[in-house]
Coordinates of C-alpha atoms in Angstrom, one line a residue:
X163 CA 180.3 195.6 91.2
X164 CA 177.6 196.6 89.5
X165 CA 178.6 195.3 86.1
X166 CA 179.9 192.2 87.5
X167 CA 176.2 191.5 89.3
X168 CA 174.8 192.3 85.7
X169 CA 177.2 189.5 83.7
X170 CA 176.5 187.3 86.5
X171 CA 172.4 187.4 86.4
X172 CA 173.0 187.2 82.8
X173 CA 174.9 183.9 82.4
X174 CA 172.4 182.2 85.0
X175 CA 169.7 183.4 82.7
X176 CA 171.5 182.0 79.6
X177 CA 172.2 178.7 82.3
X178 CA 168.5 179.0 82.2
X179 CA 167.5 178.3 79.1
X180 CA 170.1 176.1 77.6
X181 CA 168.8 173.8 80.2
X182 CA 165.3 174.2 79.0
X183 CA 166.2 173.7 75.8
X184 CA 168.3 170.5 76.9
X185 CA 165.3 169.0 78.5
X186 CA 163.0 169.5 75.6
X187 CA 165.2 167.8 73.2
X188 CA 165.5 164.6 76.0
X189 CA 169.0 165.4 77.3
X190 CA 171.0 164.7 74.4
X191 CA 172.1 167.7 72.9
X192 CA 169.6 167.6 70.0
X193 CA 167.0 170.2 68.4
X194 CA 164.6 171.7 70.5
X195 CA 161.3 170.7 69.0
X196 CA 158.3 171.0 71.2
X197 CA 157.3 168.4 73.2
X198 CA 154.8 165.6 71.1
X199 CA 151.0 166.2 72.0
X200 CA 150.0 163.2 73.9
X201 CA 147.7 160.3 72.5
X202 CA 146.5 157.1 73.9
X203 CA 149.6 155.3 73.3
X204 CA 151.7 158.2 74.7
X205 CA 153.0 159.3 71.8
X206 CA 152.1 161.4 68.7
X207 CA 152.1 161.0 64.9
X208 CA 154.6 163.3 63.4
X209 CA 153.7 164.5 59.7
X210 CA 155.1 161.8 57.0
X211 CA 157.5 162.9 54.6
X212 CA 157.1 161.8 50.8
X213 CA 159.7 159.3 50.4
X214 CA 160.8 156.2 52.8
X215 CA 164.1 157.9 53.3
X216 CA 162.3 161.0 54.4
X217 CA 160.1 159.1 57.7
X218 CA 161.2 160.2 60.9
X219 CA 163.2 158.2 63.2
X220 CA 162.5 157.5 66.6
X221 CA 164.3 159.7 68.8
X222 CA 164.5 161.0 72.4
X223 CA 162.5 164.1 71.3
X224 CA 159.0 161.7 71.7
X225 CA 158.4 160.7 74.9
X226 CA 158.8 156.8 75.7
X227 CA 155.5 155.3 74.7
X228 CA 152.9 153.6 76.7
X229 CA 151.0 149.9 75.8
X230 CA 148.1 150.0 74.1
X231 CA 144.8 150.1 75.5
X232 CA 142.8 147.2 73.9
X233 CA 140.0 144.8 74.9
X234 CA 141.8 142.2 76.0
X235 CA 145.0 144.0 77.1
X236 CA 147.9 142.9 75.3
X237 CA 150.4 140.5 77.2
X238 CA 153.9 142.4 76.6
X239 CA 155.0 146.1 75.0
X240 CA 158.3 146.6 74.5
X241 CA 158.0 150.9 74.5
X242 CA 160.6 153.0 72.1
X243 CA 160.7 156.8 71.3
X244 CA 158.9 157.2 68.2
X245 CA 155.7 159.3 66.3
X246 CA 153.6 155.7 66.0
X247 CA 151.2 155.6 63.3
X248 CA 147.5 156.7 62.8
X249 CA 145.8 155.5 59.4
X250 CA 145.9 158.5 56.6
X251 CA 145.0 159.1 53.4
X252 CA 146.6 157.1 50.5
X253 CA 148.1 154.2 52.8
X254 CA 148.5 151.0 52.2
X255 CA 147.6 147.6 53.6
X256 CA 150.1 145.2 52.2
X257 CA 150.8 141.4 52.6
X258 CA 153.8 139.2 52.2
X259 CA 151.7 136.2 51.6
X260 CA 148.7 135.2 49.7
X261 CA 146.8 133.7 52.7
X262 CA 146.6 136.7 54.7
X263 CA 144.8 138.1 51.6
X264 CA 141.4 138.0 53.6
X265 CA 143.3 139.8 56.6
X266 CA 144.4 142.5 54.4
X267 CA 141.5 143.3 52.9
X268 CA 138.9 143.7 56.1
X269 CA 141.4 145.9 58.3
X270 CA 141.7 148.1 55.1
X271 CA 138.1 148.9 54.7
X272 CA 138.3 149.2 58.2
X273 CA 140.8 152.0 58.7
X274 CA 139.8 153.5 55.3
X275 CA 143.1 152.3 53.7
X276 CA 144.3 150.8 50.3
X277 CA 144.1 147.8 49.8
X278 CA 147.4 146.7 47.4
X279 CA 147.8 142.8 47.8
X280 CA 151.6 141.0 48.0
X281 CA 154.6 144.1 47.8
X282 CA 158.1 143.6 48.3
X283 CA 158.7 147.5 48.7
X284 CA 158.3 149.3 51.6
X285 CA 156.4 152.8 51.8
X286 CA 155.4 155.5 54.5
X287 CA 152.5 154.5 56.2
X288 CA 152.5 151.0 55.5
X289 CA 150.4 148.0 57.0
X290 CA 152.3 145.0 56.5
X291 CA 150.9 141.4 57.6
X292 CA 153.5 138.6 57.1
X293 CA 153.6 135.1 57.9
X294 CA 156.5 134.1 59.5
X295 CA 156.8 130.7 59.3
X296 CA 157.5 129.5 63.0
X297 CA 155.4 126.0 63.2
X298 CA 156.3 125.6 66.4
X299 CA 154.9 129.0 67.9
X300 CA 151.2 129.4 69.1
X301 CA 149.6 130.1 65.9
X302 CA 147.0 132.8 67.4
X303 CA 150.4 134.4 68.3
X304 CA 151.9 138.0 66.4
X305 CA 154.0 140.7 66.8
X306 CA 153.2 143.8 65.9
X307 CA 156.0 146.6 65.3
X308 CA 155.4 150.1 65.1
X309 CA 158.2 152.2 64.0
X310 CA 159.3 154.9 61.1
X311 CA 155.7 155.5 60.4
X312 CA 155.1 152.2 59.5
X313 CA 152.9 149.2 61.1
X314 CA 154.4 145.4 60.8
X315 CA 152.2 142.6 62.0
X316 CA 153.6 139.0 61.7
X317 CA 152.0 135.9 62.8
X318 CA 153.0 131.6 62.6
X319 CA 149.5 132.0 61.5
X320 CA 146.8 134.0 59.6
X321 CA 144.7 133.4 63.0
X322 CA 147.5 135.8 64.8
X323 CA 148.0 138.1 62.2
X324 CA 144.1 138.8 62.4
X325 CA 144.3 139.0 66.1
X326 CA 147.4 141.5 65.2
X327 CA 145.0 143.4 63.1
X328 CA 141.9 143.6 65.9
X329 CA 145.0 145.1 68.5
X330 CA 145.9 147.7 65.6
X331 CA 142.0 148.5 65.1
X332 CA 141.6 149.3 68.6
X333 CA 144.5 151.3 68.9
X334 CA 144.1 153.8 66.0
X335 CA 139.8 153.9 67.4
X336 CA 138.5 157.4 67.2
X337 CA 141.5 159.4 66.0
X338 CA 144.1 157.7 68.3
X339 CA 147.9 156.6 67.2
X340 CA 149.4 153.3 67.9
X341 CA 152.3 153.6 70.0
X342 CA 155.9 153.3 68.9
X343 CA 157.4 150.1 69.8
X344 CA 157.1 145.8 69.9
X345 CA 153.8 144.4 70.6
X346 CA 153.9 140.6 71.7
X347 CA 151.0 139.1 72.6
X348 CA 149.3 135.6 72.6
X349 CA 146.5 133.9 74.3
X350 CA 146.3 132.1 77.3
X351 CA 143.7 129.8 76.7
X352 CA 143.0 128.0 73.1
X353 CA 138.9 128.3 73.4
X354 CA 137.2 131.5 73.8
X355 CA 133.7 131.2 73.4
X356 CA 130.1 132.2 73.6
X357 CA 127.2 130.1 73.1
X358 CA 123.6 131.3 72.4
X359 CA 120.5 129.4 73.0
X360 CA 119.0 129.8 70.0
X361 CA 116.3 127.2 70.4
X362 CA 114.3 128.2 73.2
X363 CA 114.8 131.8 72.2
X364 CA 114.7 132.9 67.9
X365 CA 117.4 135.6 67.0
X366 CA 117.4 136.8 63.9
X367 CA 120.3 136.1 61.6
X368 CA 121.3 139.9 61.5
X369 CA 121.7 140.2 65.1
X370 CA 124.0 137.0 65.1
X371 CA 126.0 138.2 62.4
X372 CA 126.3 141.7 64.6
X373 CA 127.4 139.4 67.9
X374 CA 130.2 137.8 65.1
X375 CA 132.0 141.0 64.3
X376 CA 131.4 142.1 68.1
X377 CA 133.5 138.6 68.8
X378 CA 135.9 139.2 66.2
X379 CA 137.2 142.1 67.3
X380 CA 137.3 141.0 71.1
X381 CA 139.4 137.9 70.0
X382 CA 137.0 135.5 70.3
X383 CA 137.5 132.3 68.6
X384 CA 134.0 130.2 69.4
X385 CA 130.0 130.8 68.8
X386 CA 128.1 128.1 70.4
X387 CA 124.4 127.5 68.3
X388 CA 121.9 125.6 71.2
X389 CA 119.5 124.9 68.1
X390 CA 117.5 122.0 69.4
X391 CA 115.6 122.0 72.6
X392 CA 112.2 121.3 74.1
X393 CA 111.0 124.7 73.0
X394 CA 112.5 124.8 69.3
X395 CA 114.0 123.3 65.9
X396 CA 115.4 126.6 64.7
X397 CA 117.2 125.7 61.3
X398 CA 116.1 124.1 58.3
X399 CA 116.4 120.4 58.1
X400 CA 116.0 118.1 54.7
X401 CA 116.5 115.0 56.8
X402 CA 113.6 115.9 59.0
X403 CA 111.6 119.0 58.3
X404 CA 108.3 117.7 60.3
X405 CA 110.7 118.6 63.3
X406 CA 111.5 122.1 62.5
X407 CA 109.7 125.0 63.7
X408 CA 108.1 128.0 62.3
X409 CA 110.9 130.7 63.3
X410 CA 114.2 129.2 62.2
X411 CA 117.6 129.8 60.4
X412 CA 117.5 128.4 56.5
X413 CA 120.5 127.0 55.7
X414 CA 121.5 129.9 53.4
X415 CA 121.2 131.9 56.7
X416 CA 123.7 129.2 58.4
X417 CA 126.6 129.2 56.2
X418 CA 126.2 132.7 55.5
X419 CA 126.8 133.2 59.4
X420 CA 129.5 129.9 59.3
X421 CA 131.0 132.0 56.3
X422 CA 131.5 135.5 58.7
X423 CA 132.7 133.5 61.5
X424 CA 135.1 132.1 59.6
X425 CA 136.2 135.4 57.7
X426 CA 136.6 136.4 62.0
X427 CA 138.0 132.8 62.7
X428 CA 135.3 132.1 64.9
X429 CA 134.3 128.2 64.6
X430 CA 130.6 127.6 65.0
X431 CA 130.1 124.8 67.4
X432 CA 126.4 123.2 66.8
X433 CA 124.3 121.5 70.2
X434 CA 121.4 118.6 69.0
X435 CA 121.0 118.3 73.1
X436 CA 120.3 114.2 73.8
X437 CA 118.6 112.1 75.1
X438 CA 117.0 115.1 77.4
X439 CA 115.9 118.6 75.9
X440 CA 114.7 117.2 72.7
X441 CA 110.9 118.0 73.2
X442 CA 111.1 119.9 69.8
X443 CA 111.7 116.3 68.1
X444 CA 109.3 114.7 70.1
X445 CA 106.5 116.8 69.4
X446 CA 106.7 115.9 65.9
X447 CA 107.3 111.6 67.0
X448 CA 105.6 110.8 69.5
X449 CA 106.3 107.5 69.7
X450 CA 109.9 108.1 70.5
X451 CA 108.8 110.2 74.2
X452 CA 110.2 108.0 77.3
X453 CA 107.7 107.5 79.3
X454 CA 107.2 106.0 82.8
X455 CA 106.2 101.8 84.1
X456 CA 102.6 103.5 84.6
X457 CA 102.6 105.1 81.0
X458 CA 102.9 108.6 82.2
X459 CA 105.2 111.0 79.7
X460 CA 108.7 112.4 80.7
X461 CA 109.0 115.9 79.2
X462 CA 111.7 116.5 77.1
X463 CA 113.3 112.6 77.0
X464 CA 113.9 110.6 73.8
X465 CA 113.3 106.4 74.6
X466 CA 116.8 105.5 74.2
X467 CA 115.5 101.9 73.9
X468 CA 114.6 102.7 70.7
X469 CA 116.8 101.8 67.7
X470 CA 114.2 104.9 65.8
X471 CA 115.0 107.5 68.4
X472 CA 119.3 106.6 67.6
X473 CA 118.7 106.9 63.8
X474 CA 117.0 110.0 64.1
X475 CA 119.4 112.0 66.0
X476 CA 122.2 110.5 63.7
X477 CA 120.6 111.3 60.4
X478 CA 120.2 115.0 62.1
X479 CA 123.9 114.8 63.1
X480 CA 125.2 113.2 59.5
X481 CA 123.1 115.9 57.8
X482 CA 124.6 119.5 59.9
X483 CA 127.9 118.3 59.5
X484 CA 128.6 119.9 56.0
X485 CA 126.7 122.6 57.3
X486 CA 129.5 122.9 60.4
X487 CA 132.6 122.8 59.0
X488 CA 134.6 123.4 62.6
X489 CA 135.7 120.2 64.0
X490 CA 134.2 120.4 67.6
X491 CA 130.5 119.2 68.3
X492 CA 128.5 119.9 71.3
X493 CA 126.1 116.3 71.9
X494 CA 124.7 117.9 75.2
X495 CA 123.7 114.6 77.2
X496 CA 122.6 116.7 80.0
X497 CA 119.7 116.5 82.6
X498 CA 117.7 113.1 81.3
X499 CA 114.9 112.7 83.3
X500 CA 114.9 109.1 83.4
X501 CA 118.3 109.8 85.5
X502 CA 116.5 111.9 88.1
X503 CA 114.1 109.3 90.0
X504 CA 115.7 107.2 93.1
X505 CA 115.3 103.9 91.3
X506 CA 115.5 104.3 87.1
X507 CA 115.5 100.4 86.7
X508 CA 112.2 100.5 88.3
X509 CA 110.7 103.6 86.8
X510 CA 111.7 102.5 83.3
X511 CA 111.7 98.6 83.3
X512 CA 112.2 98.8 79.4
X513 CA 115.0 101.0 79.7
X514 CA 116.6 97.9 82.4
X515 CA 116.0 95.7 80.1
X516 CA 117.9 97.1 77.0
X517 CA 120.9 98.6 79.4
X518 CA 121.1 94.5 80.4
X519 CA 120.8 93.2 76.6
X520 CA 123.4 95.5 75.4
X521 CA 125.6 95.4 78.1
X522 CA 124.9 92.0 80.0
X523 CA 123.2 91.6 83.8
X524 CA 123.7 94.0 86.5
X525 CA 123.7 97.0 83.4
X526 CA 121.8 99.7 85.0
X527 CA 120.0 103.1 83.1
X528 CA 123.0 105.3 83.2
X529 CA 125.1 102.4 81.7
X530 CA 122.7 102.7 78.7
X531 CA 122.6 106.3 78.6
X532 CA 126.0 106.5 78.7
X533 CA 126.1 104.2 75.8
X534 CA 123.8 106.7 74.2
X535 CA 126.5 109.7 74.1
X536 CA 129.0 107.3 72.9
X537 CA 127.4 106.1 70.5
X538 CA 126.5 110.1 69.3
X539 CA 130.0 110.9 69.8
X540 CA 131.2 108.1 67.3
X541 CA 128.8 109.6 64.5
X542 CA 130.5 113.2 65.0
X543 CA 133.6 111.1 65.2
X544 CA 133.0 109.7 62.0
X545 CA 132.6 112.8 60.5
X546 CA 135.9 114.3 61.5
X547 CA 134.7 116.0 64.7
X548 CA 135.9 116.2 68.5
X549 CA 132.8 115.2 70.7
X550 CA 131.8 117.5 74.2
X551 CA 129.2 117.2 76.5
X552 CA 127.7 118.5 79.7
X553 CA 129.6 117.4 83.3
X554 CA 126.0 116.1 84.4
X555 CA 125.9 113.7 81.2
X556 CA 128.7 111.8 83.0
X557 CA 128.0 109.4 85.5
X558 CA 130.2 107.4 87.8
X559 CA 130.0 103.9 89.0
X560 CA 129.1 102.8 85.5
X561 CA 130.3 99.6 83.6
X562 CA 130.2 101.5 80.5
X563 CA 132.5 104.6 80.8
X564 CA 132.3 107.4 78.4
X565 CA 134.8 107.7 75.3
X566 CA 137.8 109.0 76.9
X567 CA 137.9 112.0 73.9
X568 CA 134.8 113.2 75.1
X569 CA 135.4 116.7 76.2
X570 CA 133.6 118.0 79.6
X571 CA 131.3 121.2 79.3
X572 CA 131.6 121.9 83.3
X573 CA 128.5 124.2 84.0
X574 CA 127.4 123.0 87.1
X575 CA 128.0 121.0 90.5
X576 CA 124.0 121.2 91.4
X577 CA 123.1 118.0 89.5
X578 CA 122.0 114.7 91.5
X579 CA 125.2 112.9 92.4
X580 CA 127.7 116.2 91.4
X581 CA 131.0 115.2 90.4
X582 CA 133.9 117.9 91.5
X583 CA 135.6 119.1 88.4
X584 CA 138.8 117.2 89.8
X585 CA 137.1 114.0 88.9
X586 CA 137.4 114.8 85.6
X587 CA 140.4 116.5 85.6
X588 CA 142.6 113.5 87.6
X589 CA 141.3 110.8 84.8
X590 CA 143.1 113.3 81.8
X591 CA 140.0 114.9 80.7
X592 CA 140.0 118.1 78.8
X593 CA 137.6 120.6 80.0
X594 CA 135.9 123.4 79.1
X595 CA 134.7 126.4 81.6
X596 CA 131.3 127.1 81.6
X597 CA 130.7 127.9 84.9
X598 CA 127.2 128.6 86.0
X599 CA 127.9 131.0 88.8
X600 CA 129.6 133.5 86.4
X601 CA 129.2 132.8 82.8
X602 CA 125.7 131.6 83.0
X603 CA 122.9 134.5 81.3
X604 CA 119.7 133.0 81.7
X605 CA 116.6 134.9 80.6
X606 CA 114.0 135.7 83.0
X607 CA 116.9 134.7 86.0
X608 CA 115.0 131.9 87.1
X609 CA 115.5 129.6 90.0
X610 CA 118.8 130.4 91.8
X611 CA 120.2 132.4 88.6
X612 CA 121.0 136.1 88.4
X613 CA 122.5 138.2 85.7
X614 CA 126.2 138.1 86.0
X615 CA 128.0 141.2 85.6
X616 CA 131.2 142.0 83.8
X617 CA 132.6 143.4 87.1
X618 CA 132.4 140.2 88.7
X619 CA 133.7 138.4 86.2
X620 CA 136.8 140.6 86.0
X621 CA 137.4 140.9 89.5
X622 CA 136.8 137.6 91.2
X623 CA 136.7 134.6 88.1
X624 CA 139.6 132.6 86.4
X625 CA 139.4 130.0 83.8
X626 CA 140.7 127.7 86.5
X627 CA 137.3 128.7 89.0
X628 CA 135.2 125.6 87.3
X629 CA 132.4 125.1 89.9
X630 CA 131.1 128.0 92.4
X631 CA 133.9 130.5 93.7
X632 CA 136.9 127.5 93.7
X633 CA 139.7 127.5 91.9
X634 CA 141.3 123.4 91.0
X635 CA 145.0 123.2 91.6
X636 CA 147.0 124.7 89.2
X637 CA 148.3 121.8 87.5
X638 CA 145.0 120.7 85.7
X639 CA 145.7 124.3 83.8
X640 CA 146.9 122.8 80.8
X641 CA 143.6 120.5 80.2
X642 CA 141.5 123.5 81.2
X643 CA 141.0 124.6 77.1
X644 CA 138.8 127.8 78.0
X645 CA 135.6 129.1 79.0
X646 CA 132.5 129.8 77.1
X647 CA 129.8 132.5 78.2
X648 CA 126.6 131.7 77.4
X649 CA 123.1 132.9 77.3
X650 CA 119.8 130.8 78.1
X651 CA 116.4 131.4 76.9
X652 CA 114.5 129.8 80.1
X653 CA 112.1 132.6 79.5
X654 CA 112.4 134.1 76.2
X655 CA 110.6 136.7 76.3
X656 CA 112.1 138.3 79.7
X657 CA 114.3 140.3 76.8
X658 CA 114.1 141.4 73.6
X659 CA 116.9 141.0 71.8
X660 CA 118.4 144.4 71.9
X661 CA 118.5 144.0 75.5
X662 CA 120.1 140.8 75.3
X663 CA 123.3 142.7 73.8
X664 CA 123.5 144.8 76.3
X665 CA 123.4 142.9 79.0
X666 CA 125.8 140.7 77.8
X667 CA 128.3 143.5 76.8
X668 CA 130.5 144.0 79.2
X669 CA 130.7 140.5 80.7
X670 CA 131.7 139.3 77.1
X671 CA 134.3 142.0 77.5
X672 CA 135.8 140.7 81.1
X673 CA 135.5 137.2 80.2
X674 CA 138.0 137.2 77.1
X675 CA 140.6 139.5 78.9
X676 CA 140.8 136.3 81.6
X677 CA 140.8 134.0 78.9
X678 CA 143.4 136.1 77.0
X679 CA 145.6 136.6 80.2
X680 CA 144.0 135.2 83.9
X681 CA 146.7 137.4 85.8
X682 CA 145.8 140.6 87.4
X683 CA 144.1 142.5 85.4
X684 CA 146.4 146.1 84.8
X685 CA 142.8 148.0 84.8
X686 CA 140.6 148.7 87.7
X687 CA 137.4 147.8 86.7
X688 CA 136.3 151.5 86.3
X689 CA 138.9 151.9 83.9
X690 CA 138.2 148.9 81.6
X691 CA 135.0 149.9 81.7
X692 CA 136.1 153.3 80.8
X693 CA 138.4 152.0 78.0
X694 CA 135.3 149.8 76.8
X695 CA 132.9 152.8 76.4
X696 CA 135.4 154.6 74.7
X697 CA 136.0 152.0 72.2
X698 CA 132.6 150.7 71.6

């Protein structure tokens, strides 16, 4: 009995560890390697052999990855058994095509890789960015395939395969591996923007060109420059340099920062605010200031009965747009004074009296004024560009209607007769979200404003939320382009710049992952915020 108890205890002991061994080869049968060390995509790189045929293969010996955590999230992962990749000495960054050329060479020096142009072979440890040819797909669209030790990255368009190459960055950050498997991934919304108000506030060119490769890398695809306001002229003009002030952008400066956001595919998007907000121009013609029956001076307001106030706001617009290559334009058209008293005809008789020249008896102020931002909108038009303007520069009720191209900046429902974003939305505008209750930063918070936060932003707005806390019915989602944060200098010197960055760090960060995907976030808050420390 004795002998049988011992054969007995022996075979479950043997039982014992064949099935140990059976689990830590993944129930298959295979070798019993030890179980991959963990990394942030769930997986771990194995070492790479010298020779293509000599990469391992994915195999049920890796555990099944996880997504990738990236700033925004990416939309879909399809997870495989695998080592990933994690950049390493002597790799290379190669392209299938020409264009992507640009693309190749900045996540290289990125990652600390090779650099090695167009290659039809394939090596261990490969980056590979392709074109793929699909006209029909999103072109900020790419896949991104990680598997045998290699990375693949292919896009309809150099735009995704960048966007590709940001998603690849922020995998492999500090030390980490991208995960085995098939990233797809696209944006939800074609505009993802921030705008600075550079006019009433003077950044320096450095710190722009720092906010650029911030944006970049966050997917962004839109810097707004507010250069022209009551307060400032800030870049160089030949058309008019009585009107520029001391502490300004040269024009070097400019396409040097046009040239970095393009490298990022970033499109500046240039604001001359008219026919308010343009005390900087004023200052410098006098004669031009709009000014009351009684003779007393409206701050800020250009006398659009002039035919000199027109030409110079069109030689200003002629003249930036070689400067701004991108094909929107910002004309502003918000808050003119001459708007804001309870009888304009009477306030501004000469202003009556051109409205009823131009556009015959019963023509009141706003039909003039709207004739103002058309006839801005047809000089950008002119010169290839898509014309936008503030909600509060529309008016209803008019006999001239705005041009029906003319996209609406929604920022605010506060202004004297607010229009609900649904008015512009059920007449087939396109509109973009710049909602003051959550994307507004306005130095000094002044009035009603307050700093927003990121947590706010990620937890409670969607691109779809135009005025206050409401969303518009979901059909109007398509003519909903995006949303632009933006930053005010009401009182510049509230913050330095430094302190400007900061603040605005993490609600940059929660406002592209709604405009990237405006679903439930997958994150609590505390753990985007987590995963934005950790990357940077």
């Amino acid at each position: 009995m004795l002998v049988v108890a011992m054969a007995v205890a022996l075979v479950v002991v043997v039982a014992g560890v064949s099935l140990g061994l059976w689990a830590a080869s993944g129930g298959d049968g295979g070798s019993a390697e030890p179980e991959a060390r963990p990394s942030q995509g769930g997986t771990a790189a194995a070492p790479r052999g010298t020779s293509p045929s000599e990469s391992p293969s994915p195999s049920r010996s890796y555990a099944l990855s996880k997504a990738p955590q990236t700033i925004p999230a990416v939309r879909d992962h399809t997870p495989a058994r695998g080592p990933g990749w994690r950049p390493e000495s002597g790799d290379r960054v190669v392209v299938d095509d020409p264009a992507l050329a640009d693309e190749g060479r900045l996540i290289a020096g990125e990652l600390g890789l090779s650099y090695q142009g167009e290659k039809n072979d394939r090596q261990a440890g490969d980056v590979r960015l392709a074109l793929d040819g699909d006209k029909k797909a999103n072109p900020e669209s790419y896949v991104m395939t990680v598997r045998d030790g290699r990375v693949e990255i292919n896009g309809p368009a150099d735009a995704g395969v960048f966007y590709g190459t940001r998603t690849l960055k922020q995998e492999v950050d500090d030390g980490g591996t991208a995960p085995e498997g098939v990233v797809r991934d696209q944006p939800a919304k074609e505009e993802r923007g921030f705008m600075l108000d550079i006019a009433r506030k003077n950044y320096t060119a450095g710190w722009i060109e720092d906010r650029i490769r911030e944006l970049g890398d966050l997917k962004y695809n839109q810097l707004g420059l507010h250069f022209s306001d009551d307060q400032g002229f800030r870049i160089e003009s030949d058309s008019h340099p009585e009107i520029v002030s001391q502490e300004h952008l040269t024009k070097a400066q400019v396409r040097k920062i046009v040239d970095l956001a393009e490298s990022r595919h970033i499109t500046v998007v240039p604001e001359i605010d008219s026919p308010g907000h343009l005390g900087a121009v004023i200052d410098a013609h006098p004669d031009l200031q709009l000014r009351t029956a009684q003779g007393s001076a409206v701050q800020g307001a250009i006398d659009i009965s002039k035919a000199e106030s027109a030409k110079i706001v069109d030689d200003l617009l002629n003249e930036y747009a070689d400067l701004f290559p991108g094909r929107p334009w910002h004309l502003g058209g918000d808050e003119y004074q001459a708007l804001v008293r309870s009888d304009p005809e009477a306030s501004f008789p000469e202003l009556a009296a051109a409205a009823q020249q131009k556009y015959g008896a019963g023509a009141t102020v706003a039909d003039l004024t709207t004739g103002w931002l058309n006839d801005r909108a047809a000089t950008v038009r002119d010169n290839q560009r898509t014309p936008r303007a503030w909600n509060d520069g529309f008016f209803r009720d008019t006999s001239v209607a705005a041009d029906k191209d003319i996209q609406v900046a929604y920022w605010t429902g506060k202004e004297i007769g607010a229009r609900a974003p649904v008015e512009y939305l059920s007449t087939g505008r396109k509109v973009i979200n710049y909602n003051d209750e959550f994307l507004y930063y306005v130095l000094g918070e002044p009035q009603t404003f307050v700093y927003p936060t990121g947590q706010r932003i990620y937890e409670q707005w969607t691109p779809r939320m135009l005025r206050d806390t409401a969303q518009v019915p979901a059909r109007y989602d398509d003519q909903i382009l995006g949303g632009t944060f933006a930053v005010w200098g009401d009182q510049p010197d509230a913050q330095t710049q430094d302190q400007v960055a900061a603040g605005i760090r993490m609600p940059l960060r929660a406002t592209v992952q709604k405009l990237w995907d405006p679903g439930e976030p997958g994150l609590s808050w505390a753990q985007f915020r987590a995963l934005a420390d950790r990357l940077g």
